[in-house]
Structures are given as structure tokens and as C-alpha cells.
PDB file of C-alpha atoms in Angstrom:
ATOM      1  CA  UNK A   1       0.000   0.000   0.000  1.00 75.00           C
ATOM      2  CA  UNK A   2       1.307   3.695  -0.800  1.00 81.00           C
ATOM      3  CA  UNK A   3       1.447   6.213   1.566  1.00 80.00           C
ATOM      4  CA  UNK A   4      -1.779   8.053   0.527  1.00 82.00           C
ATOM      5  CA  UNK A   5      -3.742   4.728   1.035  1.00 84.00           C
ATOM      6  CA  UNK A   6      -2.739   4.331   4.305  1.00 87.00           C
ATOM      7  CA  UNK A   7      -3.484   7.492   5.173  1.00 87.00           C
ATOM      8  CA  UNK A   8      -6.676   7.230   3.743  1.00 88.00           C
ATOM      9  CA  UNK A   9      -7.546   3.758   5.680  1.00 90.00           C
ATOM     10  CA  UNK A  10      -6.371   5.410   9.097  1.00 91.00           C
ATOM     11  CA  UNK A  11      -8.724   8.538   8.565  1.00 92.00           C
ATOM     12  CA  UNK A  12     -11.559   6.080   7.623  1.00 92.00           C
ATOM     13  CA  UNK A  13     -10.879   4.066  10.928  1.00 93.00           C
ATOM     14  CA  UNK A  14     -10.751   7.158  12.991  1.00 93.00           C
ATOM     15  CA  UNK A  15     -13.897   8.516  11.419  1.00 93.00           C
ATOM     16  CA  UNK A  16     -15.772   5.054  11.751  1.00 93.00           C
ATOM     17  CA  UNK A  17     -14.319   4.980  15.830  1.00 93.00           C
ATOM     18  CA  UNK A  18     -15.569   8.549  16.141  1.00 93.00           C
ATOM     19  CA  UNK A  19     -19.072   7.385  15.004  1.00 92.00           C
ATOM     20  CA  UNK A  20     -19.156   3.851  16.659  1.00 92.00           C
ATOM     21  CA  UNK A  21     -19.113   5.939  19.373  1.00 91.00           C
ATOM     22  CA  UNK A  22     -21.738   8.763  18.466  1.00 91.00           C
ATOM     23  CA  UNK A  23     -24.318   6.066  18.140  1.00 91.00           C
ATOM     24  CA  UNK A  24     -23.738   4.135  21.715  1.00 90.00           C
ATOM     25  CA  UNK A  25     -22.711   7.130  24.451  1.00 88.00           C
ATOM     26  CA  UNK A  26     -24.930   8.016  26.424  1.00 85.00           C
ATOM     27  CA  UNK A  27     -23.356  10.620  28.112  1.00 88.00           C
ATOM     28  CA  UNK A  28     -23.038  14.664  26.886  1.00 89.00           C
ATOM     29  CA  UNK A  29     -19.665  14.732  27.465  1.00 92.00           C
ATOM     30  CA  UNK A  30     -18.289  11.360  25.532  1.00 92.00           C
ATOM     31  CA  UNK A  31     -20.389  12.591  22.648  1.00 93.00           C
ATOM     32  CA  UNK A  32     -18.192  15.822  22.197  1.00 94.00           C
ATOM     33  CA  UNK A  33     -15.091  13.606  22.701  1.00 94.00           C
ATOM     34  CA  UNK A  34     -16.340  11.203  19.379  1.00 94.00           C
ATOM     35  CA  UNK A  35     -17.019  14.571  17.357  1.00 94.00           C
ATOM     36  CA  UNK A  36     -13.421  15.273  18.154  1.00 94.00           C
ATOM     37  CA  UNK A  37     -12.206  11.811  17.010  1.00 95.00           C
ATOM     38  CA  UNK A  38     -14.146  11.930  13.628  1.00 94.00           C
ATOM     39  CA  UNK A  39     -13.100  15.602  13.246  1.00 94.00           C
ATOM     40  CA  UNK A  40      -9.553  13.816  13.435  1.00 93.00           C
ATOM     41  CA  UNK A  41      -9.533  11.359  10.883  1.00 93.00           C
ATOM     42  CA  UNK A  42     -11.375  14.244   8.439  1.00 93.00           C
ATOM     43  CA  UNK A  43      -8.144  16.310   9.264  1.00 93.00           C
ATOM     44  CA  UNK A  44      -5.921  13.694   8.449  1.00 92.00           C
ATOM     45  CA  UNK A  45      -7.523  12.718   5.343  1.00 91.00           C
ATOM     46  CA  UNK A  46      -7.258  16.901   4.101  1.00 91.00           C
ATOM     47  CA  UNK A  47      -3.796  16.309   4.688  1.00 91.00           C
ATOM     48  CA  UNK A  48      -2.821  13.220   2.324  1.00 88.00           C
ATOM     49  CA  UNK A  49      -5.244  14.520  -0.216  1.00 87.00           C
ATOM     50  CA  UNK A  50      -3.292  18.027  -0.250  1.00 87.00           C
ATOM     51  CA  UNK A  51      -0.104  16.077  -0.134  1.00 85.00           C
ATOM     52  CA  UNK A  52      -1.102  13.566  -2.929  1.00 82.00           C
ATOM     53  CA  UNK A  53      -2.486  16.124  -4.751  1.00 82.00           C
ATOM     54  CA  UNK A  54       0.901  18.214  -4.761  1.00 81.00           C
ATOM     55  CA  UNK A  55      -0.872  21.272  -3.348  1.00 82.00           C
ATOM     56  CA  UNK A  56      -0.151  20.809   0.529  1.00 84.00           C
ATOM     57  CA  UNK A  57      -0.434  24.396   1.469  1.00 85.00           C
ATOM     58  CA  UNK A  58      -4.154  24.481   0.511  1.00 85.00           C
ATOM     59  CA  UNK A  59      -4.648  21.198   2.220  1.00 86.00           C
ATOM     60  CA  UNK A  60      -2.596  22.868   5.404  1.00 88.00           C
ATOM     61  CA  UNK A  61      -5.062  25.901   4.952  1.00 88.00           C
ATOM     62  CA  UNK A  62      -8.018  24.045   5.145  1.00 89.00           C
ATOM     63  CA  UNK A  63      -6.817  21.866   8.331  1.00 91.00           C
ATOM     64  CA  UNK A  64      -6.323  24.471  10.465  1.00 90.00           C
ATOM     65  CA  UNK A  65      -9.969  25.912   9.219  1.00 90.00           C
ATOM     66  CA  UNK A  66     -11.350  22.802  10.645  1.00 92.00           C
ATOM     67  CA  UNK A  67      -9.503  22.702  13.328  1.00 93.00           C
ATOM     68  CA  UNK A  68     -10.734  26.645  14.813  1.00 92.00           C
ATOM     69  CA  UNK A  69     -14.156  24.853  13.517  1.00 92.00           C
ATOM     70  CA  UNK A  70     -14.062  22.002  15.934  1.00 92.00           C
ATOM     71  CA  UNK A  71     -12.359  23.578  19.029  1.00 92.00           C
ATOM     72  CA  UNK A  72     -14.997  26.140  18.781  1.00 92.00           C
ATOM     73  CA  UNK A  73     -17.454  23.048  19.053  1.00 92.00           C
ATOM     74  CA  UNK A  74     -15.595  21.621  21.898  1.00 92.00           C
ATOM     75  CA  UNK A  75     -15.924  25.016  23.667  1.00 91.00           C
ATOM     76  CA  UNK A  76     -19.668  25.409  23.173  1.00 90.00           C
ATOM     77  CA  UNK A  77     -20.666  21.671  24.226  1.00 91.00           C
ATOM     78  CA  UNK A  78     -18.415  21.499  26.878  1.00 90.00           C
ATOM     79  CA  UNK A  79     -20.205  24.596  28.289  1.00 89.00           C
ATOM     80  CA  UNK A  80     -23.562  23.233  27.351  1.00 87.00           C
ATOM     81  CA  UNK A  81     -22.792  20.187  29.219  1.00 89.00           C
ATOM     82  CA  UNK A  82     -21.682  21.821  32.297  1.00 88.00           C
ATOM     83  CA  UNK A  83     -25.069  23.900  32.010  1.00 87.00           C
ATOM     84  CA  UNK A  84     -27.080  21.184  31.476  1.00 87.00           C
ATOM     85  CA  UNK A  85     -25.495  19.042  34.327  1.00 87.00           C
ATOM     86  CA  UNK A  86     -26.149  22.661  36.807  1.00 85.00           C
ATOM     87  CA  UNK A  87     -29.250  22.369  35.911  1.00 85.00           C
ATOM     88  CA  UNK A  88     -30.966  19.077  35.215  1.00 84.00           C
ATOM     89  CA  UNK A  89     -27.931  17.585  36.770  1.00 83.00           C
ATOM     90  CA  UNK A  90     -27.767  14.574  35.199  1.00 83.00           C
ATOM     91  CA  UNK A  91     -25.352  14.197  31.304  1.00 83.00           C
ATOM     92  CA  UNK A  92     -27.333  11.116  30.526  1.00 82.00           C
ATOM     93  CA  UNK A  93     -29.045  12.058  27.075  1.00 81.00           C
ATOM     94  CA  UNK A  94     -31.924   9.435  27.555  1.00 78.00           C
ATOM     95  CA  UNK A  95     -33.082  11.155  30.947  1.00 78.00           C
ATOM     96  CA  UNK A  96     -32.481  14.428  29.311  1.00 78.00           C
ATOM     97  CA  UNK A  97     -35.347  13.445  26.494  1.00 75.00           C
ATOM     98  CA  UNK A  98     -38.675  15.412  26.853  1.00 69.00           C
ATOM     99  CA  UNK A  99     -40.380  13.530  24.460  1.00 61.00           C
ATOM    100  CA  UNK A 100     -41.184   9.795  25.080  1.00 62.00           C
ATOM    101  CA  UNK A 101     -42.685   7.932  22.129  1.00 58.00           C
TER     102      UNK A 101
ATOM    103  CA  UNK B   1       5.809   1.690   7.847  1.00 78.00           C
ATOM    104  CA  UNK B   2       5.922   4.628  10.018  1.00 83.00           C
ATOM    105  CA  UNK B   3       3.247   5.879   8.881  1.00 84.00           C
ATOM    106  CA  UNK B   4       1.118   2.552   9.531  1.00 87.00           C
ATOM    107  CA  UNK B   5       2.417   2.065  12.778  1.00 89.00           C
ATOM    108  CA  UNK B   6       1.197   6.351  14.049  1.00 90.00           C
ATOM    109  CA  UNK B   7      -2.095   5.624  12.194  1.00 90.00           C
ATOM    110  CA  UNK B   8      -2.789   2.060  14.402  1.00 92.00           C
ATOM    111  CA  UNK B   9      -2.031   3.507  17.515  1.00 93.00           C
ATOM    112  CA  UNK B  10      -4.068   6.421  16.590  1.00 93.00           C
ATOM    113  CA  UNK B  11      -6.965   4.229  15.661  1.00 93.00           C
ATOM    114  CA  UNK B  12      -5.979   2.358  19.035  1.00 94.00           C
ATOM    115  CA  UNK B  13      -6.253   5.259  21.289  1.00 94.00           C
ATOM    116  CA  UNK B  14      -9.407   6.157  19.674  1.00 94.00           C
ATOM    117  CA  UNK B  15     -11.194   3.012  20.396  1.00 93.00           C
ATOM    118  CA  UNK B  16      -9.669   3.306  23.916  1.00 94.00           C
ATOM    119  CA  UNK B  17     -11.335   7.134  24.678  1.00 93.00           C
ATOM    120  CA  UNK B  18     -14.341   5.612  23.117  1.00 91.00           C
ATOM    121  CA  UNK B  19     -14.682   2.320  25.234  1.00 89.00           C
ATOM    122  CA  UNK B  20     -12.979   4.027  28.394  1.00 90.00           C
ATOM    123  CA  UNK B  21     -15.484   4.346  31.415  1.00 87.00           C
ATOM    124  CA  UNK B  22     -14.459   7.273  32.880  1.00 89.00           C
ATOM    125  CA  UNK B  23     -14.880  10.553  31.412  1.00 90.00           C
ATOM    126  CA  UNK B  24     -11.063  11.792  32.113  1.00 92.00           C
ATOM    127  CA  UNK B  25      -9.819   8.289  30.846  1.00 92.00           C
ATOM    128  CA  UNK B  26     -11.633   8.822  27.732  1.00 93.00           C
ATOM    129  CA  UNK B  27     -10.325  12.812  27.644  1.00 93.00           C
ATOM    130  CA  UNK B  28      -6.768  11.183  28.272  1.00 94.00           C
ATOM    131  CA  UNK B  29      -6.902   9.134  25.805  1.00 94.00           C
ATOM    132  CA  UNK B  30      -8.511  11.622  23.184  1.00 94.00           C
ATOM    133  CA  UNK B  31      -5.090  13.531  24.135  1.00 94.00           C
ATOM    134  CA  UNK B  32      -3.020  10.682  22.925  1.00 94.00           C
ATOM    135  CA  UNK B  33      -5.023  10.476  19.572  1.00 95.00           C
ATOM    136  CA  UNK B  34      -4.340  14.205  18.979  1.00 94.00           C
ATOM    137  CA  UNK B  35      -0.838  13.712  19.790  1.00 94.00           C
ATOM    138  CA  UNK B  36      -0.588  10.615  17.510  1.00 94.00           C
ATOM    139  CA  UNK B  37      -2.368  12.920  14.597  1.00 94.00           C
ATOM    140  CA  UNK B  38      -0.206  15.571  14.794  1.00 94.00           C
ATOM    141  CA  UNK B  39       3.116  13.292  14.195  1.00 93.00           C
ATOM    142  CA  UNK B  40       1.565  12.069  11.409  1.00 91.00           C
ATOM    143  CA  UNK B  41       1.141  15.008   9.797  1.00 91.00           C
ATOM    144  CA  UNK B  42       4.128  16.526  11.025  1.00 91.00           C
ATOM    145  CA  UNK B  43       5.600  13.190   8.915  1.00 88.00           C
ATOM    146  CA  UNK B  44       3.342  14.055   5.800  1.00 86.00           C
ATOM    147  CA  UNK B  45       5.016  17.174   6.042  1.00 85.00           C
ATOM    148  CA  UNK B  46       2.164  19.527   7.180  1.00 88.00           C
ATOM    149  CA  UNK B  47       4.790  20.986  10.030  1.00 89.00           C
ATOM    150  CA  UNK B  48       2.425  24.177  11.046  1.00 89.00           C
ATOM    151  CA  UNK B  49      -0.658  22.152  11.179  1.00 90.00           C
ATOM    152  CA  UNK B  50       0.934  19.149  13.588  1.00 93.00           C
ATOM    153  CA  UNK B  51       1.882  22.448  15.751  1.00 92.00           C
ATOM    154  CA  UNK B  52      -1.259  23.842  15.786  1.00 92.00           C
ATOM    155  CA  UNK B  53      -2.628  20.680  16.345  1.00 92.00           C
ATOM    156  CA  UNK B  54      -0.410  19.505  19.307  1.00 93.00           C
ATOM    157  CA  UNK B  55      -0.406  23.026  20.818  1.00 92.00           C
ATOM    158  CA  UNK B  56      -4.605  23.072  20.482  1.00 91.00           C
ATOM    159  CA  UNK B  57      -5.715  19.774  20.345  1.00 88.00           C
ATOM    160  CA  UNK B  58      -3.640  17.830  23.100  1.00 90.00           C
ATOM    161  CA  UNK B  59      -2.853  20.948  24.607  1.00 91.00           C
ATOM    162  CA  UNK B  60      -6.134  23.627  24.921  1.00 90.00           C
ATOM    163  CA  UNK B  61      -8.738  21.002  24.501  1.00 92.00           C
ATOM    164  CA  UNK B  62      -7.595  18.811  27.053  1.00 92.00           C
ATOM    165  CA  UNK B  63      -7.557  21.069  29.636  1.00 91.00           C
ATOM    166  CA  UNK B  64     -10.886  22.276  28.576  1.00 89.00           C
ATOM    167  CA  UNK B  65     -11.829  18.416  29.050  1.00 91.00           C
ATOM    168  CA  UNK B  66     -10.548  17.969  32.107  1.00 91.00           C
ATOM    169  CA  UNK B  67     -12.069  21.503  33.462  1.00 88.00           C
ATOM    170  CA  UNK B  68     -15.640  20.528  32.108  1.00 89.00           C
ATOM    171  CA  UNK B  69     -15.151  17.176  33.987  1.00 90.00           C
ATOM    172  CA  UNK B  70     -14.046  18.758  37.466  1.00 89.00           C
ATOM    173  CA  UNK B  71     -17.350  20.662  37.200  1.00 85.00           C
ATOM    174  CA  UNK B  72     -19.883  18.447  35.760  1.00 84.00           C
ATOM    175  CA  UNK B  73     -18.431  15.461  37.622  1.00 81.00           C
ATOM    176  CA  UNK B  74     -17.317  11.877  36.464  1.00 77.00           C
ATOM    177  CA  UNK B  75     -20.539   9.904  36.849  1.00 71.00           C
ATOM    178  CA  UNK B  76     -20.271   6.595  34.798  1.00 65.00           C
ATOM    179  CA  UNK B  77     -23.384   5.603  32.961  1.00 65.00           C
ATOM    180  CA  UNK B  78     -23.412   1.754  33.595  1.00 64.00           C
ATOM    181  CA  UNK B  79     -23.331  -0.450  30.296  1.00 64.00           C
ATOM    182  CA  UNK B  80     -26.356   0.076  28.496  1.00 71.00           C
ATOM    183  CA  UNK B  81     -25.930   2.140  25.638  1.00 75.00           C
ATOM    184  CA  UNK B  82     -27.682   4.277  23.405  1.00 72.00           C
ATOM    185  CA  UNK B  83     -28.155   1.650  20.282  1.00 77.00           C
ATOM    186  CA  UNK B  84     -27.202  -1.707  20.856  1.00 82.00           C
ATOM    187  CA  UNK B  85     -23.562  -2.392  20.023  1.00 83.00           C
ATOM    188  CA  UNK B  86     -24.002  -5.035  17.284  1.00 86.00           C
ATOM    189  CA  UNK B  87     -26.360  -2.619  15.406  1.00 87.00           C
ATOM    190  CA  UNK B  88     -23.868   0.251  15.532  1.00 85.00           C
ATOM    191  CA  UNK B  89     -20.931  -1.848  15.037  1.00 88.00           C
ATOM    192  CA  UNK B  90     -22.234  -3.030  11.996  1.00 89.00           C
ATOM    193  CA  UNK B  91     -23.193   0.088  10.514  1.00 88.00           C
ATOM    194  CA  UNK B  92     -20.032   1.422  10.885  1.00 87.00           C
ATOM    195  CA  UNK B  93     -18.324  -1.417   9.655  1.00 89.00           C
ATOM    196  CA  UNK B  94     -20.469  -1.285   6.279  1.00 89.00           C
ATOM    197  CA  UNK B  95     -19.864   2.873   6.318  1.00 88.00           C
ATOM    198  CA  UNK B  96     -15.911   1.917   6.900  1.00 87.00           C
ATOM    199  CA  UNK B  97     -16.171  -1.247   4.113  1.00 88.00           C
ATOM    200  CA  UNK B  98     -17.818   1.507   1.463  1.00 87.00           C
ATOM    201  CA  UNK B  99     -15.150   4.793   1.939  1.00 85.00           C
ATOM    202  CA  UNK B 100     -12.661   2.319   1.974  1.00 84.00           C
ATOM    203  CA  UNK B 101     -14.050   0.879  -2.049  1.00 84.00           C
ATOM    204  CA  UNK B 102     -14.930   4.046  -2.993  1.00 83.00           C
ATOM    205  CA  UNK B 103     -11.204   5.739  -2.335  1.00 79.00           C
ATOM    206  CA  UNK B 104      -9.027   2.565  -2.628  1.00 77.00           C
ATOM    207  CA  UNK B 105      -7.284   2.377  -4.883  1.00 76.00           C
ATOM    208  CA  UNK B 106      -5.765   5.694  -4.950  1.00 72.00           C
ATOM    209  CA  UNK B 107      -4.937   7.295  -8.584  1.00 67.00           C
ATOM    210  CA  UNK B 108      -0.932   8.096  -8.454  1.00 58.00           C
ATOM    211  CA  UNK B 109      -1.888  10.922 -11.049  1.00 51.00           C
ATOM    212  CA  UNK B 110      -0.871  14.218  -9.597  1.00 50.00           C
ATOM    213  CA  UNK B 111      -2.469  17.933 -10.461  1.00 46.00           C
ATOM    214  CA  UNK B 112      -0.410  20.234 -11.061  1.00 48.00           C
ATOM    215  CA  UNK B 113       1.402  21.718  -8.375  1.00 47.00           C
ATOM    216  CA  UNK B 114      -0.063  25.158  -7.109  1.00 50.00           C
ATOM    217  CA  UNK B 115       2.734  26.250  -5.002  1.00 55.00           C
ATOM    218  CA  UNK B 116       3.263  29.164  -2.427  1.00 66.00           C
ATOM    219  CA  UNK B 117       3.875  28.781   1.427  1.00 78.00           C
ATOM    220  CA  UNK B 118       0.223  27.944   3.711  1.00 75.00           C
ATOM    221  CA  UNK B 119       0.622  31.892   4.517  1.00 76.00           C
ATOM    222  CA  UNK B 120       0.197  32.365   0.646  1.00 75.00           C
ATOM    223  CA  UNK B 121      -2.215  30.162   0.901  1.00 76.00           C
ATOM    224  CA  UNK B 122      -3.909  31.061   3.799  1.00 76.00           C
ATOM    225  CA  UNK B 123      -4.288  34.781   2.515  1.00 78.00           C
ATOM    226  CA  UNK B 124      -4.611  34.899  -0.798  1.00 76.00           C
ATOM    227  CA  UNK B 125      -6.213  31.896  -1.464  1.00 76.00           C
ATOM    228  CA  UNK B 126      -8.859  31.274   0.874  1.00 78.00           C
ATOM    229  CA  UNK B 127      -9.085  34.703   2.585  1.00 80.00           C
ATOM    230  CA  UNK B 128     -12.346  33.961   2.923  1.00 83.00           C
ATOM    231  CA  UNK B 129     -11.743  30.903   5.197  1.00 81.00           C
ATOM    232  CA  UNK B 130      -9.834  33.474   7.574  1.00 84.00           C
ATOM    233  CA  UNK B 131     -12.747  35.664   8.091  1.00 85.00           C
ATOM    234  CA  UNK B 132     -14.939  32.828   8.858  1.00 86.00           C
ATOM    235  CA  UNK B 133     -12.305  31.301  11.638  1.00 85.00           C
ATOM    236  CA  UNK B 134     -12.332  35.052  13.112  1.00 88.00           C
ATOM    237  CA  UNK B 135     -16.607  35.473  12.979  1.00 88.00           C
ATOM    238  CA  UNK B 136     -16.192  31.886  14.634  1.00 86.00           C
ATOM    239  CA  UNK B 137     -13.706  32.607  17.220  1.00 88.00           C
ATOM    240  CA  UNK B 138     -15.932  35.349  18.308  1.00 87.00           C
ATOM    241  CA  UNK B 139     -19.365  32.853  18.578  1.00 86.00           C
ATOM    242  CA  UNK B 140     -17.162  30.604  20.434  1.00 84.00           C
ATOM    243  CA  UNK B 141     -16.585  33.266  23.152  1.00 86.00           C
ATOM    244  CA  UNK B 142     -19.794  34.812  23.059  1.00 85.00           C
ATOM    245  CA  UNK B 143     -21.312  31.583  23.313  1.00 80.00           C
ATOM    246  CA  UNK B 144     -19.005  30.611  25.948  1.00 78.00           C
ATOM    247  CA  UNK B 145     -19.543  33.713  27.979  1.00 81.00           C
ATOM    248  CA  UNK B 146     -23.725  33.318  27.465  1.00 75.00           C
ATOM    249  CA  UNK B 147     -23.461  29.496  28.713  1.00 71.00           C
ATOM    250  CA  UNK B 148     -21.353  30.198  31.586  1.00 74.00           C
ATOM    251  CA  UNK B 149     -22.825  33.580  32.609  1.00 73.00           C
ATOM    252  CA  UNK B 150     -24.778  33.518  36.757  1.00 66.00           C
ATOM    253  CA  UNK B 151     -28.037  33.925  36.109  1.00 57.00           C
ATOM    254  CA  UNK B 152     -29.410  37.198  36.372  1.00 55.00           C
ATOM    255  CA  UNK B 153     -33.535  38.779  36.671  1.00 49.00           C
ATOM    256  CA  UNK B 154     -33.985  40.026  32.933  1.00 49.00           C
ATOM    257  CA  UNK B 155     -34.683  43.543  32.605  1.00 53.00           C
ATOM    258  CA  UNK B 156     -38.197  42.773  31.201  1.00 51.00           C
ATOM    259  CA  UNK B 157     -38.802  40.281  34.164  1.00 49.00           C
ATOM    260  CA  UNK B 158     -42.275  41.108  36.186  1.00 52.00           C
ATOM    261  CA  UNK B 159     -42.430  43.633  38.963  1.00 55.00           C
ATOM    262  CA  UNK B 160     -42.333  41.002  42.072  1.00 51.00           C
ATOM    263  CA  UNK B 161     -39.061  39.387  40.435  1.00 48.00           C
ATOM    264  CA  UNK B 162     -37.468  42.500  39.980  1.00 53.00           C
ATOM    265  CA  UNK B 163     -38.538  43.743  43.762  1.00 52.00           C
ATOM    266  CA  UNK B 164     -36.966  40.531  45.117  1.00 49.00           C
ATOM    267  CA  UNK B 165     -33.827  40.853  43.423  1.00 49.00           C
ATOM    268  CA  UNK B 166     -32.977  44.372  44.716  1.00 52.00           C
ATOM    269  CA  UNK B 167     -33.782  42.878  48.079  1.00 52.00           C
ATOM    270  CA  UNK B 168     -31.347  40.252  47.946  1.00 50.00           C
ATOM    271  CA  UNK B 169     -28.851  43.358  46.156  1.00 51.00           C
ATOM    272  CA  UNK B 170     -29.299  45.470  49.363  1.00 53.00           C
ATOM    273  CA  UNK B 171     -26.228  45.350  51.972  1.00 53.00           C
ATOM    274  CA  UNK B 172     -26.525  43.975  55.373  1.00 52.00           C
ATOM    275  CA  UNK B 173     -28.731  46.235  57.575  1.00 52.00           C
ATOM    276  CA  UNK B 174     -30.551  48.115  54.603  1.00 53.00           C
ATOM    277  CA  UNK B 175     -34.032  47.410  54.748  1.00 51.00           C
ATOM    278  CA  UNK B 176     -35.805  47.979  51.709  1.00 51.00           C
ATOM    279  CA  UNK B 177     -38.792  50.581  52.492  1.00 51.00           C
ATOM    280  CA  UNK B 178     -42.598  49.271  51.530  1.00 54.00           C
ATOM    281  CA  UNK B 179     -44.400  51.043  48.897  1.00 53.00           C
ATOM    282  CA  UNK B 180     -47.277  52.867  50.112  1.00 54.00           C
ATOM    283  CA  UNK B 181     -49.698  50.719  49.288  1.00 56.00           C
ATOM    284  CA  UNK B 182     -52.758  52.937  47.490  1.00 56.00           C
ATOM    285  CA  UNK B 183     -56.271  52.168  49.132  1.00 57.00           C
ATOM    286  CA  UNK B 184     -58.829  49.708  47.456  1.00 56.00           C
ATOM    287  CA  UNK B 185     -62.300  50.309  45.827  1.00 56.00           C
ATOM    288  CA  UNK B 186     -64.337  48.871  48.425  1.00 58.00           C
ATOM    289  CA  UNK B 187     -62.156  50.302  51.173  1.00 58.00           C
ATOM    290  CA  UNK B 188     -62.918  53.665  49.796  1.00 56.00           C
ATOM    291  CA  UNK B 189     -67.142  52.953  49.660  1.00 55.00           C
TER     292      UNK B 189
END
């Protein structure tokens, strides 16, 4: 395998670890820390495509873009979390649910 | 081989934060996965983003982690889950199984090169993208600032809210005086 491919199959795994994880956490908290893991293996996959591609400044441009993007996530649901938790004080997103059905 | 070595451990580490228990082992481990990233890109080459990276990700975010955790608390959920873990493990295999036959194989054809330093990049290129990271760095704050703010009686809040938060603002021996209160109808007849 070249380079670029194994790039690519590392920034696949990290996005399909970030999302393994979206879909079982329960918890307000773990579900910022798999957004930050998918966010991860999208960086690294800008990255070998810019490299590949021969134009790794524009690749470098748009990886730091995405990552202001996602600490600026981090920020606001880490504060949402520690509001929500203040408040309802619970992070467990089933007991945060309203709506039953 | 290098490079497969940084991306398993990555991947590793990932799985790790993800199947952790505790919220600052998962945060810990998210650490090492950012730290893992930014060597492999610092080995693609990309040198200023595996500094920003390592200086932001593993670095500001982290501590952010840990922060939110000291406050909200490290309560662990118990083992059920959200979906059950065959179902999600098997869409995300079949999500993982189509990128991978969609990119693979990878066409060695290059474009041409566009040259220029990131800076050049950065502002000439996609000036744009630079205005957009500064209107975001500002929401961030704001945001920030608005979710962590005490709690305060709104200015349009009604009269008896208002009344009992200048109560509590008065100092220590200042009692507040009571309105005259004006007379009724039918105390008047």
C-alpha cells in the first residue's frame, strides 16, 4: 500500500471509531469527545489529499480551518454540558429526552 | 511503515477514549489520539498544522476536558448504551467497508502543483476561510460567555421578580422601604 492509502484507511478508521461511538454514548460529554475523534480522521484525510495532490499548502489551509471549527465546538458543548449538568444535573441524554414515544 | 504504525495507535487510542469508562480516561486518551495525529502530519510534512494541532488539540482542549469534567463530575453511565452495540458496530463497519471501495485504490496521477507557502495560501487563497475562523472565534466566546454567565432577573422580568432581586442586592442592615400601598375600591365605599 502507498502512503496516501494508508493514510486514507487510518482517517476512515478514525472517522468510523468517532461514530461507533456517536451512536452508543450516552453521556453529553463522551459525545463531544467522538465529534473530536471523527473531526480527526477528516483532518488527516485533508492532509494526504493536499499532499497527494501536490498542493499541501491548501490542504494545510483548510486543516487548520477545521480545526478553529471544531475547538470552537468543543468550547460550546463542553459549556452546554456543564449547564445542562447545573441544571438538570444529570449528562445522561436518555433522561435528558422530553419527548417519550 | 511509520506511517502505519502512528495511524494504528491512533486508531488504538481512539477506540480506547471511546470504550474508556471514565470521562477523564476517555479525555486522556482523546489527548493521545491528537498527539498521535499531529506526528503524522508533522511526517506528511504539514509541520504548522501538527503544531497547531499539538499546541490546540492535546494541549487547549484537554484542559478544557478535564475543566468541564471537574465541574460536571465523572458519573459513569453503567453499560447500556444508546443503540445496541451489534447494530452500531455493523453500521459502521459497512460505512468503513464503502469509503474504503470508494477511495481505494488511490490514482498516483498528480495535479499540477499550485505552489506558495500555507501563509500564501492562507491569505490569498482562501481569505475567505480566515474571516470565517475570526466570525467563529468570536461565537465561540460569546457563546461561551452566554453558557457560563450567573443567572441574572432580565430587565423585562415582572415587577415582584425584579422587587426581590434588589432585596437580595441590598447590603446587610438596609431594609428595603414598603411602597405605600394605594387604598382599594371597596375600602374607599
Amino acid at each position: 500500500m502507498s502512503t496516501l492509502e494508508i493514510m486514507l484507511v487510518s482517517a476512515f478508521a478514525l472517522v468510523g471509531a468517532g461514530l461507533y461511538g456517536l451512536l452508543i454514548t450516552r453521556n453529553l460529554i463522551k459525545v463531544v469527545i467522538a465529534l473530536q475523534i471523527m473531526v480527526k480522521g477528516a483532518l488527516v484525510a485533508l492532509v494526504a489529499a493536499g499532499q497527494a495532490s501536490d498542493q499541501l499548502a491548501l490542504g494545510q489551509s483548510l486543516a487548520m480551518t477545521v480545526i478553529v471549527a471544531d475547538t470552537v465546538v468543543a468550547v460550546i458543548g463542553l459549556a452546554f454540558a456543564v449547564q445542562v449538568k447545573r441544571v438538570r444535573g444529570t449528562l445522561d441524554l436518555r433522561a435528558l429526552a422530553e419527548l417519550r414515544g | 511503515m511509520v506511517y502505519a504504525g502512528l495511524g494504528i495507535a491512533a486508531v488504538l487510542c481512539a477506540i480506547l477514549a471511546i470504550r474508556a469508562t471514565r470521562l477523564l480516561s476517555a479525555a486522556l486518551w482523546l489527548a493521545g489520539v491528537s498527539a498521535l495525529v499531529s506526528i503524522l502530519l508533522y511526517e506528511l510534512g504539514a509541520r504548522q498544522v501538527a503544531v497547531i494541532e499539538l499546541s490546540v488539540g492535546a494541549g487547549l482542549v484537554t484542559v478544557l476536558f478535564v475543566f468541564a469534567i471537574s465541574i460536571a463530575g465523572d458519573d459513569a453511565l453503567g453499560e447500556r448504551t444508546a443503540l445496541p452495540r451489534w447494530l452500531a458496530a455493523g453500521a459502521v463497519g459497512a460505512l468503513v467497508i464503502l469509503l474504503v471501495g470508494m477511495a481505494l485504490p488511490v490514482d498516483d496521477a498528480t495535479v499540477e502543483a499550485a505552489g506558495g507557502s500555507v501563509q500564501a495560501a492562507l491569505w490569498d487563497q482562501r481569505a475567505l476561510d480566515v474571516l470565517i475562523q475570526i466570525v467563529l472565534i468570536f461565537t465561540g466566546v460569546l457563546c461561551l460567555l452566554g453558557l457560563l454567565a450567573e443567572t441574572r432577573p432580565l430587565a423585562f422580568a415582572p415587577p415582584a421578580a425584579r422587587s426581590i432581586a434588589r432585596q437580595d442586592a441590598l447590603p446587610a442592615g438596609h431594609e428595603q422601604v414598603e411602597p405605600v400601598r394605594e387604598p382599594a375600591l371597596e375600602e374607599v365605599r
